[in-house]
Short mmCIF file of C-alpha atoms in Angstrom, two decimals:
data_model
loop_
_atom_site.label_atom_id
_atom_site.label_comp_id
_atom_site.label_asym_id
_atom_site.label_seq_id
_atom_site.Cartn_x
_atom_site.Cartn_y
_atom_site.Cartn_z
CA MET A 1 -20.16 5.29 -8.82
CA ALA A 2 -19.13 5.05 -5.18
CA LYS A 3 -18.19 8.33 -3.55
CA GLY A 4 -14.49 8.77 -2.92
CA PRO A 5 -12.86 10.32 0.13
CA TYR A 6 -13.04 13.83 -1.38
CA SER A 7 -15.95 16.19 -1.98
CA GLU A 8 -17.20 16.97 -5.48
CA LYS A 9 -15.62 20.43 -5.27
CA VAL A 10 -12.23 18.94 -4.39
CA MET A 11 -12.49 16.50 -7.28
CA ASP A 12 -13.50 19.30 -9.63
CA HIS A 13 -10.49 21.42 -8.67
CA PHE A 14 -8.21 18.39 -8.80
CA MET A 15 -9.35 17.48 -12.30
CA ASN A 16 -9.64 21.04 -13.60
CA PRO A 17 -7.19 23.11 -11.62
CA ARG A 18 -7.80 26.86 -11.97
CA ASN A 19 -4.92 29.25 -12.52
CA MET A 20 -2.27 26.59 -12.77
CA GLY A 21 1.08 27.81 -14.05
CA GLU A 22 3.58 30.61 -13.47
CA ILE A 23 3.60 34.38 -13.91
CA ASP A 24 6.79 35.62 -15.56
CA ASP A 25 6.53 39.16 -14.22
CA ALA A 26 5.10 38.24 -10.83
CA ASN A 27 5.86 40.77 -8.10
CA GLY A 28 5.36 38.29 -5.28
CA VAL A 29 6.30 34.62 -5.22
CA GLY A 30 5.82 32.35 -2.22
CA GLU A 31 6.87 28.75 -1.80
CA VAL A 32 6.19 26.53 1.17
CA GLY A 33 6.95 22.88 1.81
CA ASN A 34 5.59 20.34 4.23
CA PRO A 35 8.54 18.49 5.73
CA ALA A 36 6.27 15.66 6.91
CA CYS A 37 5.03 14.56 3.52
CA GLY A 38 7.21 16.52 1.11
CA ASP A 39 4.45 18.53 -0.55
CA VAL A 40 5.58 21.78 -2.15
CA MET A 41 3.24 24.64 -3.02
CA LYS A 42 4.23 27.74 -4.94
CA ILE A 43 2.11 30.84 -5.52
CA PHE A 44 2.83 33.61 -8.04
CA LEU A 45 1.18 36.98 -7.44
CA LYS A 46 0.77 39.99 -9.68
CA ILE A 47 -0.42 42.88 -7.54
CA SER A 48 -1.40 46.14 -9.26
CA ASP A 49 -0.34 49.62 -8.20
CA ASN A 50 -3.63 50.05 -6.37
CA ASN A 51 -2.96 46.93 -4.27
CA ILE A 52 -5.35 44.58 -6.08
CA VAL A 53 -4.52 40.98 -7.10
CA GLU A 54 -4.55 41.25 -10.88
CA ASP A 55 -3.34 37.75 -11.52
CA VAL A 56 -2.38 34.70 -9.51
CA LYS A 57 -1.04 31.31 -10.50
CA PHE A 58 0.06 28.22 -8.62
CA LYS A 59 2.21 25.15 -8.96
CA THR A 60 1.88 22.26 -6.56
CA PHE A 61 3.69 19.01 -5.95
CA GLY A 62 1.34 17.02 -3.80
CA CYS A 63 -1.80 15.03 -3.28
CA GLY A 64 -5.33 15.67 -4.51
CA ALA A 65 -6.16 17.84 -1.51
CA ALA A 66 -3.00 19.92 -1.97
CA ILE A 67 -3.76 20.55 -5.64
CA ALA A 68 -7.41 21.40 -4.94
CA SER A 69 -6.48 23.67 -2.01
CA SER A 70 -4.06 25.67 -4.12
CA SER A 71 -6.47 25.88 -7.02
CA MET A 72 -9.30 27.05 -4.77
CA ALA A 73 -7.00 29.52 -3.02
CA THR A 74 -6.15 31.22 -6.30
CA GLU A 75 -9.86 31.55 -7.15
CA LEU A 76 -10.52 33.20 -3.82
CA MET A 77 -7.56 35.59 -4.28
CA ILE A 78 -8.30 37.13 -7.65
CA GLY A 79 -9.52 40.73 -7.45
CA LYS A 80 -8.89 40.97 -3.71
CA ASN A 81 -6.84 43.74 -2.06
CA ILE A 82 -3.97 43.02 0.29
CA ASP A 83 -6.08 43.37 3.43
CA GLU A 84 -8.53 40.84 2.10
CA LEU A 85 -5.72 38.47 1.13
CA LEU A 86 -4.43 38.56 4.66
CA GLN A 87 -7.88 37.67 5.92
CA LEU A 88 -8.08 34.61 3.70
CA THR A 89 -7.65 31.72 6.14
CA ASN A 90 -7.29 28.01 5.56
CA ASP A 91 -10.79 27.58 7.02
CA ALA A 92 -12.21 29.66 4.19
CA ILE A 93 -10.42 27.44 1.67
CA VAL A 94 -11.72 24.28 3.35
CA ASP A 95 -15.27 25.69 3.40
CA ALA A 96 -15.08 26.69 -0.25
CA LEU A 97 -13.95 23.15 -1.10
CA GLY A 98 -16.91 21.63 0.71
CA GLY A 99 -14.63 20.21 3.39
CA LEU A 100 -11.44 18.14 3.49
CA PRO A 101 -10.70 14.88 5.33
CA PRO A 102 -9.13 15.67 8.77
CA ALA A 103 -5.76 14.24 7.77
CA LYS A 104 -5.69 16.61 4.79
CA ILE A 105 -6.50 19.89 6.55
CA HIS A 106 -2.77 20.67 6.55
CA CYS A 107 -2.97 21.07 2.76
CA SER A 108 -5.22 24.10 3.20
CA VAL A 109 -2.87 25.45 5.87
CA MET A 110 -0.05 25.21 3.33
CA ALA A 111 -2.10 27.27 0.89
CA GLU A 112 -2.61 30.00 3.50
CA GLU A 113 1.11 29.97 4.26
CA ALA A 114 2.01 30.15 0.58
CA ILE A 115 -0.14 33.27 0.24
CA GLU A 116 1.66 34.82 3.22
CA GLU A 117 5.05 34.02 1.74
CA ALA A 118 4.04 35.49 -1.61
CA LEU A 119 2.91 38.69 0.13
CA LYS A 120 6.17 38.90 2.06
CA ASP A 121 8.04 38.59 -1.22
CA TYR A 122 5.83 41.31 -2.67
CA PHE A 123 6.67 43.75 0.15
CA LYS A 124 10.33 42.82 -0.13
CA SER A 125 10.30 43.56 -3.87
CA LYS A 126 8.93 46.99 -3.03
CA GLY A 127 11.80 47.56 -0.63
CA GLU A 128 9.61 47.21 2.45
CA ASP A 129 10.12 45.03 5.50
CA PRO A 130 8.33 41.68 4.89
CA ALA A 131 7.69 41.45 8.63
CA ILE A 132 4.76 43.78 8.03
CA VAL A 133 2.80 40.74 6.82
CA ASP A 134 3.17 39.03 10.19
CA GLU A 135 2.18 42.23 11.99
CA MET A 136 -0.90 42.74 9.85
CA LYS A 137 -1.86 39.10 10.20
CA ALA A 138 -1.50 39.29 13.98
CA LYS A 139 -3.65 42.42 14.06
CA ILE A 140 -6.39 40.76 12.03
CA LYS A 141 -6.38 37.79 14.38
CA LYS A 142 -6.65 40.13 17.36
CA ASP A 143 -9.51 42.11 15.82
CA ASN A 144 -11.42 38.94 15.08
CA MET B 1 -12.28 -0.52 -14.88
CA ILE B 2 -8.95 -2.26 -15.34
CA TYR B 3 -8.04 -3.84 -12.02
CA LEU B 4 -4.29 -3.82 -11.34
CA ASP B 5 -4.22 -3.94 -7.54
CA ASN B 6 -4.24 -7.69 -7.12
CA VAL B 7 -1.89 -7.70 -4.16
CA ALA B 8 -4.77 -6.03 -2.30
CA GLY B 9 -7.05 -8.89 -3.31
CA THR B 10 -8.20 -10.67 -6.44
CA LYS B 11 -11.53 -11.11 -8.16
CA PRO B 12 -12.81 -14.51 -7.01
CA ASP B 13 -13.00 -17.16 -9.70
CA GLN B 14 -16.61 -17.92 -10.70
CA ARG B 15 -15.96 -21.63 -10.11
CA VAL B 16 -14.98 -20.75 -6.53
CA ILE B 17 -18.21 -18.83 -5.96
CA ASP B 18 -20.30 -21.59 -7.50
CA LYS B 19 -18.71 -24.10 -5.17
CA MET B 20 -19.32 -21.89 -2.14
CA MET B 21 -23.00 -21.08 -2.68
CA PRO B 22 -24.53 -24.40 -1.50
CA TYR B 23 -22.74 -23.90 1.83
CA PHE B 24 -24.81 -20.77 2.39
CA THR B 25 -28.09 -22.17 1.11
CA GLU B 26 -28.18 -25.93 1.75
CA HIS B 27 -25.27 -27.26 3.76
CA TYR B 28 -25.39 -24.57 6.40
CA GLY B 29 -24.74 -26.79 9.38
CA ASN B 30 -22.05 -26.16 11.94
CA PRO B 31 -19.05 -28.34 11.03
CA SER B 32 -18.67 -29.29 14.69
CA ALA B 33 -22.17 -30.81 14.70
CA HIS B 34 -21.44 -34.36 13.60
CA PHE B 35 -24.68 -36.16 14.34
CA TYR B 36 -27.01 -34.87 11.66
CA PRO B 37 -26.42 -34.61 7.89
CA ILE B 38 -26.10 -30.88 7.33
CA GLY B 39 -23.48 -30.61 10.07
CA ARG B 40 -21.60 -33.57 8.73
CA GLU B 41 -21.81 -32.21 5.17
CA ALA B 42 -20.23 -28.97 6.28
CA PHE B 43 -17.51 -30.90 8.08
CA GLU B 44 -16.74 -33.11 5.12
CA ALA B 45 -16.59 -30.15 2.73
CA MET B 46 -14.23 -28.39 5.11
CA GLU B 47 -11.96 -31.42 5.33
CA ALA B 48 -11.96 -31.78 1.56
CA ALA B 49 -10.89 -28.12 1.37
CA ARG B 50 -8.18 -28.78 3.95
CA ALA B 51 -6.82 -31.54 1.72
CA GLU B 52 -6.80 -29.19 -1.30
CA VAL B 53 -4.98 -26.48 0.67
CA ALA B 54 -2.45 -29.00 1.95
CA ASP B 55 -1.88 -30.40 -1.53
CA PHE B 56 -1.36 -26.89 -2.91
CA ILE B 57 1.61 -26.22 -0.60
CA GLY B 58 3.07 -29.73 -0.32
CA ALA B 59 1.75 -30.38 3.18
CA LYS B 60 -0.51 -32.90 4.88
CA PRO B 61 -4.12 -31.98 5.77
CA ASP B 62 -3.32 -32.41 9.47
CA ASN B 63 -0.86 -29.54 9.23
CA ILE B 64 -3.43 -27.00 8.05
CA VAL B 65 -5.30 -24.66 10.39
CA PHE B 66 -8.00 -22.45 8.91
CA THR B 67 -8.17 -18.80 9.97
CA ALA B 68 -10.07 -15.76 8.72
CA SER B 69 -7.29 -13.64 7.20
CA GLY B 70 -3.61 -13.50 6.42
CA THR B 71 -3.14 -11.16 9.36
CA GLU B 72 -4.77 -13.72 11.65
CA SER B 73 -2.56 -16.52 10.32
CA ASN B 74 0.53 -14.41 10.96
CA ASN B 75 -0.67 -13.51 14.46
CA ILE B 76 -1.44 -17.10 15.44
CA ALA B 77 1.90 -18.24 14.03
CA LEU B 78 4.03 -15.67 15.80
CA LYS B 79 2.20 -15.02 19.06
CA GLY B 80 0.96 -18.60 19.34
CA PHE B 81 4.49 -19.93 18.93
CA LEU B 82 6.13 -17.41 21.25
CA ASN B 83 3.49 -17.90 23.94
CA HIS B 84 4.27 -21.58 23.92
CA SER B 85 8.03 -21.28 23.93
CA ALA B 86 8.44 -18.22 26.14
CA ASN B 87 11.27 -19.73 28.14
CA LYS B 88 13.43 -20.85 25.25
CA GLY B 89 14.78 -17.47 24.24
CA LYS B 90 13.90 -13.86 23.65
CA HIS B 91 15.39 -13.07 20.27
CA ILE B 92 13.31 -12.76 17.08
CA ILE B 93 14.49 -12.04 13.55
CA ILE B 94 12.37 -10.52 10.78
CA SER B 95 13.23 -8.42 7.74
CA GLU B 96 12.65 -4.69 7.55
CA ILE B 97 10.05 -5.11 4.81
CA GLU B 98 7.52 -7.33 6.55
CA HIS B 99 3.76 -6.80 6.47
CA PHE B 100 2.24 -4.72 9.31
CA SER B 101 0.86 -7.87 10.92
CA VAL B 102 4.41 -9.11 11.47
CA ASP B 103 6.27 -5.84 11.90
CA THR B 104 3.96 -4.16 14.42
CA LEU B 105 3.48 -7.44 16.25
CA VAL B 106 7.18 -8.04 16.94
CA THR B 107 7.81 -4.35 17.57
CA LYS B 108 5.23 -4.51 20.39
CA LEU B 109 6.98 -7.57 21.81
CA ILE B 110 10.06 -5.47 22.57
CA SER B 111 8.21 -4.06 25.59
CA GLU B 112 7.68 -7.65 26.78
CA GLY B 113 11.39 -8.25 26.91
CA TYR B 114 12.00 -9.60 23.43
CA GLU B 115 14.89 -8.44 21.31
CA VAL B 116 14.13 -7.99 17.64
CA THR B 117 16.58 -7.92 14.74
CA LYS B 118 15.16 -6.47 11.54
CA LEU B 119 17.40 -7.62 8.71
CA LYS B 120 18.23 -4.99 6.10
CA VAL B 121 17.35 -5.61 2.49
CA ASP B 122 19.35 -4.49 -0.55
CA ASN B 123 17.94 -2.06 -3.13
CA GLY B 124 16.21 -4.98 -4.85
CA GLY B 125 14.46 -5.85 -1.60
CA LEU B 126 16.44 -9.03 -0.92
CA VAL B 127 17.63 -10.27 2.44
CA ASN B 128 21.19 -11.51 2.19
CA PRO B 129 21.15 -15.10 3.53
CA SER B 130 24.54 -14.63 5.17
CA ASP B 131 23.07 -11.70 7.13
CA LEU B 132 20.50 -14.11 8.54
CA GLU B 133 23.19 -16.63 9.36
CA ASN B 134 25.15 -13.97 11.23
CA ALA B 135 22.10 -12.65 13.05
CA ILE B 136 21.03 -15.98 14.55
CA ARG B 137 22.10 -16.23 18.18
CA LYS B 138 21.84 -18.90 20.84
CA ASP B 139 18.66 -17.32 22.18
CA THR B 140 17.00 -16.83 18.77
CA VAL B 141 13.64 -18.58 18.88
CA LEU B 142 11.89 -17.45 15.74
CA VAL B 143 12.60 -16.12 12.26
CA SER B 144 9.76 -14.72 10.15
CA ILE B 145 10.48 -13.53 6.62
CA GLN B 146 7.95 -13.12 3.85
CA TYR B 147 8.25 -15.03 0.59
CA VAL B 148 7.06 -12.26 -1.73
CA ASN B 149 6.73 -8.60 -0.87
CA PRO B 150 3.41 -7.23 -2.09
CA GLU B 151 4.63 -3.67 -2.62
CA ILE B 152 7.79 -4.26 -4.59
CA GLY B 153 7.17 -7.83 -5.76
CA THR B 154 10.54 -9.18 -4.62
CA ILE B 155 10.81 -12.96 -4.19
CA GLN B 156 13.18 -13.80 -1.32
CA TYR B 157 15.73 -16.60 -1.31
CA THR B 158 13.31 -18.39 1.01
CA GLU B 159 14.73 -21.89 0.45
CA LYS B 160 18.17 -20.69 1.52
CA LEU B 161 16.82 -18.72 4.46
CA GLY B 162 14.85 -21.78 5.57
CA GLY B 163 17.90 -24.00 5.15
CA ILE B 164 19.88 -21.76 7.46
CA CYS B 165 17.14 -21.82 10.11
CA LYS B 166 16.87 -25.58 9.82
CA SER B 167 20.58 -26.14 10.25
CA LYS B 168 20.63 -23.84 13.27
CA GLY B 169 17.48 -25.35 14.77
CA VAL B 170 15.51 -22.11 14.73
CA THR B 171 11.77 -22.10 13.93
CA PHE B 172 11.06 -20.41 10.59
CA HIS B 173 7.74 -18.80 9.65
CA VAL B 174 7.03 -17.68 6.09
CA ASP B 175 4.41 -15.10 5.20
CA ALA B 176 3.56 -16.44 1.73
CA ILE B 177 0.39 -14.38 1.29
CA ALA B 178 1.63 -12.42 -1.73
CA ALA B 179 3.25 -15.55 -3.17
CA ALA B 180 0.32 -17.96 -3.27
CA GLY B 181 -1.09 -18.41 -6.74
CA TYR B 182 1.86 -16.63 -8.35
CA VAL B 183 4.94 -18.47 -7.13
CA GLU B 184 5.11 -22.19 -6.41
CA ILE B 185 4.95 -23.04 -2.72
CA ASP B 186 6.32 -26.26 -1.26
CA VAL B 187 6.80 -26.24 2.48
CA GLU B 188 9.43 -28.98 2.26
CA LYS B 189 11.53 -27.15 -0.33
CA LEU B 190 11.18 -23.90 1.58
CA ASN B 191 12.35 -25.55 4.80
CA CYS B 192 9.71 -23.72 6.78
CA ASP B 193 7.99 -24.65 10.03
CA MET B 194 4.99 -22.39 9.58
CA LEU B 195 3.54 -20.67 6.52
CA SER B 196 0.62 -18.27 5.99
CA ILE B 197 -1.59 -17.95 2.90
CA ALA B 198 -4.92 -16.17 2.32
CA ALA B 199 -7.56 -17.16 -0.23
CA GLN B 200 -8.51 -13.67 -1.37
CA ASN B 201 -5.01 -13.15 -2.78
CA PHE B 202 -5.37 -15.93 -5.34
CA TYR B 203 -8.93 -15.85 -6.70
CA GLY B 204 -10.59 -17.15 -3.56
CA PRO B 205 -12.98 -15.35 -1.20
CA LYS B 206 -12.22 -12.96 1.66
CA GLY B 207 -12.59 -14.49 5.10
CA ALA B 208 -10.60 -17.69 4.57
CA ALA B 209 -6.90 -18.13 5.15
CA ALA B 210 -4.64 -20.90 6.38
CA LEU B 211 -1.66 -21.47 8.56
CA TYR B 212 0.60 -24.44 7.92
CA ILE B 213 2.19 -25.84 11.08
CA ARG B 214 4.84 -28.53 10.81
CA GLU B 215 4.54 -31.60 13.06
CA GLY B 216 6.29 -31.03 16.34
CA VAL B 217 5.90 -27.24 16.28
CA LYS B 218 3.84 -26.27 19.30
CA LEU B 219 1.54 -23.28 19.42
CA MET B 220 -0.82 -21.80 21.97
CA GLY B 221 -4.13 -20.64 20.51
CA LEU B 222 -4.89 -16.95 20.88
CA MET B 223 -8.61 -17.20 21.57
CA ASP B 224 -10.29 -19.06 24.38
CA GLY B 225 -13.18 -21.11 23.16
CA GLY B 226 -14.05 -24.45 21.66
CA PHE B 227 -11.91 -27.12 20.13
CA GLN B 228 -12.22 -26.01 16.49
CA GLU B 229 -9.00 -26.24 14.48
CA LYS B 230 -7.47 -28.28 17.31
CA GLY B 231 -7.76 -25.29 19.60
CA TYR B 232 -5.28 -23.24 17.56
CA ARG B 233 -8.19 -21.17 16.33
CA SER B 234 -11.35 -21.47 18.37
CA GLY B 235 -14.60 -20.26 16.82
CA THR B 236 -16.93 -21.73 14.22
CA GLU B 237 -15.16 -22.05 10.89
CA ASN B 238 -16.32 -19.97 7.92
CA VAL B 239 -17.33 -23.04 5.92
CA PRO B 240 -18.43 -21.37 2.65
CA ALA B 241 -15.22 -19.33 2.45
CA ILE B 242 -13.11 -22.34 3.39
CA VAL B 243 -14.79 -24.41 0.67
CA GLY B 244 -13.98 -21.55 -1.70
CA MET B 245 -10.36 -21.54 -0.54
CA GLY B 246 -10.05 -25.24 -1.24
CA GLU B 247 -11.35 -24.72 -4.76
CA ALA B 248 -9.04 -21.71 -5.28
CA CYS B 249 -6.07 -23.89 -4.27
CA ALA B 250 -7.11 -26.66 -6.66
CA ILE B 251 -7.54 -24.19 -9.52
CA ALA B 252 -4.23 -22.45 -8.83
CA LYS B 253 -2.41 -25.77 -8.66
CA ALA B 254 -3.90 -26.89 -11.97
CA GLU B 255 -3.63 -23.60 -13.86
CA MET B 256 -0.56 -21.72 -12.64
CA ALA B 257 1.56 -23.38 -15.33
CA GLU B 258 -0.71 -21.75 -17.91
CA TYR B 259 -1.19 -18.26 -16.49
CA VAL B 260 2.15 -17.58 -14.82
CA PRO B 261 4.10 -17.48 -18.13
CA ARG B 262 1.36 -15.25 -19.53
CA LEU B 263 1.73 -12.88 -16.57
CA GLU B 264 5.50 -12.87 -17.02
CA LYS B 265 5.01 -11.81 -20.62
CA LEU B 266 2.69 -8.97 -19.65
CA GLN B 267 5.09 -7.95 -16.91
CA LYS B 268 7.94 -7.77 -19.40
CA LYS B 269 5.83 -5.70 -21.76
CA LEU B 270 4.93 -3.19 -19.06
CA TRP B 271 8.48 -3.07 -17.71
CA GLU B 272 9.94 -2.39 -21.15
CA GLY B 273 7.24 0.12 -22.02
CA LEU B 274 7.84 2.07 -18.82
CA GLY B 275 11.61 1.83 -19.14
CA GLY B 276 11.66 4.00 -22.22
CA MET B 277 8.99 6.43 -21.08
CA PHE B 278 10.71 8.92 -18.76
CA ASP B 279 14.26 9.18 -17.54
CA PHE B 280 12.83 10.12 -14.13
CA LEU B 281 10.93 6.86 -13.66
CA ASN B 282 12.68 4.49 -11.25
CA PHE B 283 11.72 0.84 -10.82
CA THR B 284 11.50 -0.56 -7.29
CA GLY B 285 12.19 -4.14 -6.27
CA HIS B 286 14.25 -6.73 -8.09
CA GLU B 287 14.48 -6.97 -11.86
CA THR B 288 14.33 -10.76 -12.13
CA ARG B 289 13.25 -12.11 -8.74
CA ARG B 290 9.75 -10.61 -9.02
CA ARG B 291 6.21 -11.87 -8.57
CA PRO B 292 4.85 -12.57 -12.08
CA GLY B 293 2.72 -9.68 -13.31
CA HIS B 294 4.07 -7.29 -10.68
CA VAL B 295 5.69 -4.01 -11.68
CA SER B 296 6.43 -1.20 -9.22
CA PHE B 297 8.17 2.12 -9.65
CA TRP B 298 8.26 5.73 -8.55
CA ILE B 299 8.26 8.87 -10.60
CA GLU B 300 10.17 11.95 -9.56
CA TYR B 301 8.48 15.38 -9.33
CA ILE B 302 4.98 14.01 -8.78
CA GLU B 303 3.12 12.54 -5.85
CA GLY B 304 1.55 9.09 -5.53
CA GLU B 305 -1.98 9.98 -4.47
CA SER B 306 -2.42 12.39 -7.38
CA LEU B 307 -1.20 9.69 -9.73
CA LEU B 308 -3.57 7.11 -8.21
CA MET B 309 -6.51 9.51 -8.44
CA TRP B 310 -5.85 10.37 -12.07
CA LEU B 311 -5.41 6.74 -13.01
CA SER B 312 -8.65 5.94 -11.20
CA LEU B 313 -10.44 8.66 -13.19
CA LYS B 314 -9.05 7.05 -16.34
CA GLY B 315 -10.32 3.65 -15.22
CA PHE B 316 -7.30 1.99 -13.59
CA ALA B 317 -7.11 0.59 -10.04
CA CYS B 318 -3.50 0.59 -8.78
CA ALA B 319 -1.67 1.12 -5.47
CA SER B 320 0.79 3.65 -4.07
CA GLY B 321 3.09 3.74 -1.08
CA SER B 322 3.31 7.51 -0.76
CA ALA B 323 2.62 9.15 2.60
CA CYS B 324 -0.20 11.25 1.19
CA SER B 325 -2.08 8.20 -0.06
CA SER B 326 -1.48 6.10 3.04
CA ASN B 327 -4.40 6.66 5.39
CA ILE B 328 -7.02 9.01 4.02
CA LEU B 329 -9.47 8.10 6.79
CA ALA B 330 -7.01 9.10 9.53
CA GLU B 331 -7.98 11.80 12.01
CA ASP B 332 -4.56 13.37 11.99
CA GLU B 333 -1.91 14.21 9.43
CA ASP B 334 0.69 12.49 11.63
CA ASP B 335 -0.97 9.23 10.64
CA LEU B 336 0.02 9.74 7.02
CA VAL B 337 3.21 7.74 6.73
CA ALA B 338 5.14 6.71 3.66
CA SER B 339 5.68 3.00 3.12
CA SER B 340 8.58 1.69 5.17
CA VAL B 341 9.17 -0.87 2.40
CA LEU B 342 9.94 1.89 -0.08
CA THR B 343 12.20 3.63 2.44
CA ALA B 344 14.01 0.33 3.05
CA VAL B 345 14.85 -0.10 -0.64
CA GLY B 346 16.23 3.42 -0.89
CA VAL B 347 13.28 5.40 -2.27
CA PRO B 348 13.47 8.99 -0.95
CA THR B 349 10.00 8.82 0.60
CA ASP B 350 10.70 12.09 2.43
CA ILE B 351 10.17 13.88 -0.85
CA CYS B 352 6.75 12.35 -1.30
CA ALA B 353 7.59 9.84 -3.96
CA GLY B 354 5.11 9.29 -6.76
CA SER B 355 5.20 5.57 -6.20
CA LEU B 356 2.95 3.17 -8.03
CA GLY B 357 2.39 -0.55 -7.71
CA VAL B 358 0.83 -2.50 -10.57
CA SER B 359 -0.08 -6.09 -9.74
CA MET B 360 -1.81 -8.09 -12.45
CA SER B 361 -4.08 -11.08 -12.19
CA ARG B 362 -4.67 -13.92 -14.58
CA TYR B 363 -7.68 -11.97 -15.89
CA ASN B 364 -5.54 -9.15 -17.28
CA THR B 365 -4.87 -8.97 -20.99
CA GLU B 366 -2.30 -7.43 -23.26
CA GLU B 367 -4.87 -4.79 -24.11
CA ASP B 368 -5.00 -3.71 -20.44
CA ILE B 369 -1.26 -3.12 -20.43
CA ASP B 370 -1.39 -1.29 -23.78
CA LYS B 371 -4.03 1.03 -22.34
CA LEU B 372 -1.99 1.70 -19.20
CA LEU B 373 1.07 2.47 -21.30
CA GLU B 374 -1.06 4.83 -23.36
CA VAL B 375 -2.61 6.68 -20.41
CA LEU B 376 0.45 6.97 -18.16
CA PRO B 377 2.50 9.45 -20.23
CA GLU B 378 -0.31 12.01 -20.49
CA THR B 379 -1.16 11.61 -16.80
CA VAL B 380 2.42 11.99 -15.68
CA GLN B 381 2.93 14.94 -18.04
CA LYS B 382 -0.14 16.67 -16.62
CA LEU B 383 1.13 16.29 -13.06
CA CYS B 384 4.66 17.31 -14.02
CA GLU B 385 3.39 20.51 -15.57
CA MET B 386 1.71 21.27 -12.29
CA SER B 387 4.77 20.49 -10.19
CA PRO B 388 7.14 23.23 -9.06
CA MET B 389 9.85 20.58 -8.81
CA TYR B 390 9.73 19.60 -12.48
CA ASN B 391 12.28 21.37 -14.70
CA ARG B 392 13.49 23.27 -11.65
CA ASP B 393 17.12 22.31 -12.25
CA LYS B 394 17.00 22.86 -15.97
#
């Protein structure tokens, strides 16, 4: 069969999305939308007391690349600590997917942003200032 | 695979291909070379095809110019006409649901001093004839409105629109590319001065299309070159494809009466099947004034590209007008744009509509439609379960 516009990895995650669904007792939920195309991505996080991602689920309204990006993001998040989550960039998601067409890179950016929003919600639920996420993210960027 | 994207192009009829082949293998002469047999054979075959094309749309062979695509026919019609009548006026009227080859063309002309009115369509995709009547001004030189819209299937009141242009003395071009082979075309009844059709949209080959030009309508060719096609379209004609187009016209003329009612039946079956499927499925286009075998709709909560991809995995080829599915080869996300046709008929394309276009051909069977109706619910359900928008309000 002729190859489509997406890599095998993208097609695999599109057809068999990992960790799709919701977490009822999530302690961090992030939702982002792309005003240009209307995609909506939502990430549910369950972070343990020792700061490890115990469980993560996603729901996505969007194209093949958006679904695959969110699915891949959740795979990369499981078992990671908060520092590692903050270091998870859209580039890493694209690489793990075996690449995305240029016009679809924004889908991976949405996934990174959804993770950030979920972490902000997590800090908020703990009574902390969500701005800490931006600060930590900025620091990581600087260190790199 | 079940092919349901026939507005994008049809499977050529085997009789068309059989007729074309000798013009690759034996009669390969240049149709402008009249003084040896293989040139003359090519010429005669081309003229026979011209007669078939003319007969198919109620015209005379002399009024037919062969081109290479529907886009080219539209370009020669509009630019060729305007270049010739530049001094007569600077106002052009189109509808807001025209094909790119008309819409982008006239939009570019604005920078050359033209004024363009894009007539609104109602939610069914119809131009109101009285809107056209009111829009025509003293300096209006050209009206171009398509006969059938490929995305939503709507059949315009083209006869009426043409009648208005005729009575006001304004030149009227009809893009009939999505109509040919599905809706009867008669240039006299339609009151048009120019009309475009393309062979690949009705069981003919790619690479052959035609432009009808009424006597007395003057055009300036776009390409400098030889005297082919009376100078309207210089360049050696694609004889095999043109021969195929002639045959496609003859077949369509003879067989439409048989397959059009069959397509209408399948269309009704699909329409009714979809109607009861989800309360969040919305049809687009007009309920009755539709291209036979054409059904289009959008589904809330899910996105068009995902729907297309799943249907493709299940063996169906369809179309979507969602932004995400628009231009996968683009270098930039800004080039992903939702269909302006869907926006024009009131689809909220800003929320990434899960739009789908199903356009049947005379090869499709009742079984194809049964299968689609069987596969769609599970596919839509799968995508809904994944969507954060689904059940959000409940």
